[in-house]
């Protein structure tokens, strides 16, 4: 509504590599079953999972590197409809520890 108040009024998107133990176990579960190589199904599941945005509350202990700013959306009132449907971010991380 014109002149209305939007909460939140601004937004930032951060990204960080995390340990994803549940996903790792799920993908590894598609190994060899009864002599059949099921790994292509695991590869497909991983690719499907990575195509979709993952929004998750992550415990700090799962972080493999500090979060970095991926996008600053600024004033949300000034955004045009659909402008956040897709964005590309050039980010890099310095790993603090190895993951599983």
Short mmCIF file of C-alpha atoms in Angstrom, two decimals:
data_model
loop_
_atom_site.label_atom_id
_atom_site.label_comp_id
_atom_site.label_asym_id
_atom_site.label_seq_id
_atom_site.Cartn_x
_atom_site.Cartn_y
_atom_site.Cartn_z
CA UNK A 1 0.00 0.00 0.00
CA UNK A 2 1.39 3.40 -0.95
CA UNK A 3 2.94 5.13 2.08
CA UNK A 4 2.63 1.98 4.19
CA UNK A 5 5.28 0.44 6.39
CA UNK A 6 7.06 -2.72 5.27
CA UNK A 7 8.68 -4.96 7.85
CA UNK A 8 11.40 -5.94 7.36
CA UNK A 9 12.31 -2.91 5.28
CA UNK A 10 15.59 -4.33 3.96
CA UNK A 11 17.20 -7.74 3.49
CA UNK A 12 20.58 -9.36 3.03
CA UNK A 13 21.27 -12.93 1.94
CA UNK A 14 24.28 -14.71 3.37
CA UNK A 15 25.79 -18.01 2.22
CA UNK A 16 28.12 -20.50 3.88
CA UNK A 17 29.20 -24.09 3.33
CA UNK A 18 27.81 -26.39 6.02
CA UNK A 19 27.99 -30.02 7.00
CA UNK A 20 24.88 -31.78 5.72
CA UNK A 21 25.15 -35.16 7.43
CA UNK A 22 21.54 -36.19 6.78
CA UNK A 23 21.86 -35.39 3.06
CA UNK A 24 25.23 -37.17 2.87
CA UNK A 25 23.77 -40.34 4.43
CA UNK A 26 20.77 -40.18 2.11
CA UNK A 27 22.96 -39.91 -1.01
CA UNK A 28 25.39 -42.59 0.19
CA UNK A 29 22.39 -44.86 0.78
CA UNK A 30 22.06 -45.18 -3.00
CA UNK A 31 25.16 -47.34 -3.31
CA UNK A 32 25.20 -50.98 -4.26
CA UNK A 33 21.98 -52.79 -3.28
CA UNK A 34 21.76 -56.53 -3.90
CA UNK A 35 24.41 -56.25 -6.61
CA UNK A 36 22.68 -53.34 -8.35
CA UNK A 37 24.53 -50.02 -8.66
CA UNK A 38 21.99 -47.44 -7.45
CA UNK A 39 24.49 -44.54 -7.33
CA UNK A 40 22.96 -42.81 -10.41
CA UNK A 41 19.77 -42.34 -8.36
CA UNK A 42 21.86 -40.78 -5.57
CA UNK A 43 23.53 -38.46 -8.10
CA UNK A 44 20.10 -37.46 -9.44
CA UNK A 45 18.79 -36.83 -5.90
CA UNK A 46 21.80 -34.64 -5.07
CA UNK A 47 21.42 -32.65 -8.31
CA UNK A 48 17.68 -32.18 -7.63
CA UNK A 49 18.40 -31.05 -4.08
CA UNK A 50 21.05 -28.53 -5.23
CA UNK A 51 18.79 -26.96 -7.88
CA UNK A 52 16.36 -25.71 -5.25
CA UNK A 53 17.13 -23.01 -2.67
CA UNK A 54 17.90 -24.44 0.76
CA UNK A 55 16.67 -22.30 3.62
CA UNK A 56 17.60 -23.79 6.94
CA UNK A 57 18.43 -22.64 10.45
CA UNK A 58 21.98 -23.94 10.89
CA UNK A 59 23.79 -24.44 14.17
CA UNK A 60 27.16 -22.66 14.25
CA UNK A 61 28.89 -26.01 14.85
CA UNK A 62 27.86 -27.12 11.31
CA UNK A 63 29.54 -24.15 9.58
CA UNK A 64 32.67 -25.04 7.62
CA UNK A 65 33.49 -21.37 6.90
CA UNK A 66 32.21 -17.99 8.06
CA UNK A 67 29.08 -16.78 6.21
CA UNK A 68 29.65 -14.23 3.44
CA UNK A 69 27.27 -11.68 1.97
CA UNK A 70 25.77 -13.11 -1.23
CA UNK A 71 23.21 -10.38 -1.95
CA UNK A 72 22.15 -7.08 -0.42
CA UNK A 73 18.56 -6.49 -1.52
CA UNK A 74 18.51 -3.04 0.03
CA UNK A 75 15.17 -1.24 0.38
CA UNK A 76 12.49 -3.88 -0.12
CA UNK A 77 9.88 -1.23 -0.97
CA UNK A 78 11.96 -0.26 -4.02
CA UNK A 79 12.19 -3.80 -5.43
CA UNK A 80 10.22 -4.59 -8.55
CA UNK A 81 7.99 -7.66 -8.50
CA UNK A 82 9.90 -10.75 -9.59
CA UNK A 83 13.33 -9.08 -9.36
CA UNK A 84 14.47 -11.53 -6.69
CA UNK A 85 13.30 -14.64 -8.50
CA UNK A 86 16.89 -15.29 -9.53
CA UNK A 87 20.24 -13.71 -8.78
CA UNK A 88 23.85 -14.68 -9.28
CA UNK A 89 26.43 -14.15 -6.57
CA UNK A 90 30.19 -14.47 -6.86
CA UNK A 91 31.23 -15.73 -3.43
CA UNK A 92 34.27 -17.51 -2.09
CA UNK A 93 34.90 -19.18 1.24
CA UNK A 94 37.95 -19.92 3.37
CA UNK A 95 37.30 -23.24 5.07
CA UNK A 96 38.07 -23.32 8.78
CA UNK A 97 37.80 -27.11 8.95
CA UNK A 98 37.06 -30.14 6.80
CA UNK A 99 33.55 -31.49 6.61
CA UNK A 100 32.22 -35.02 6.58
#
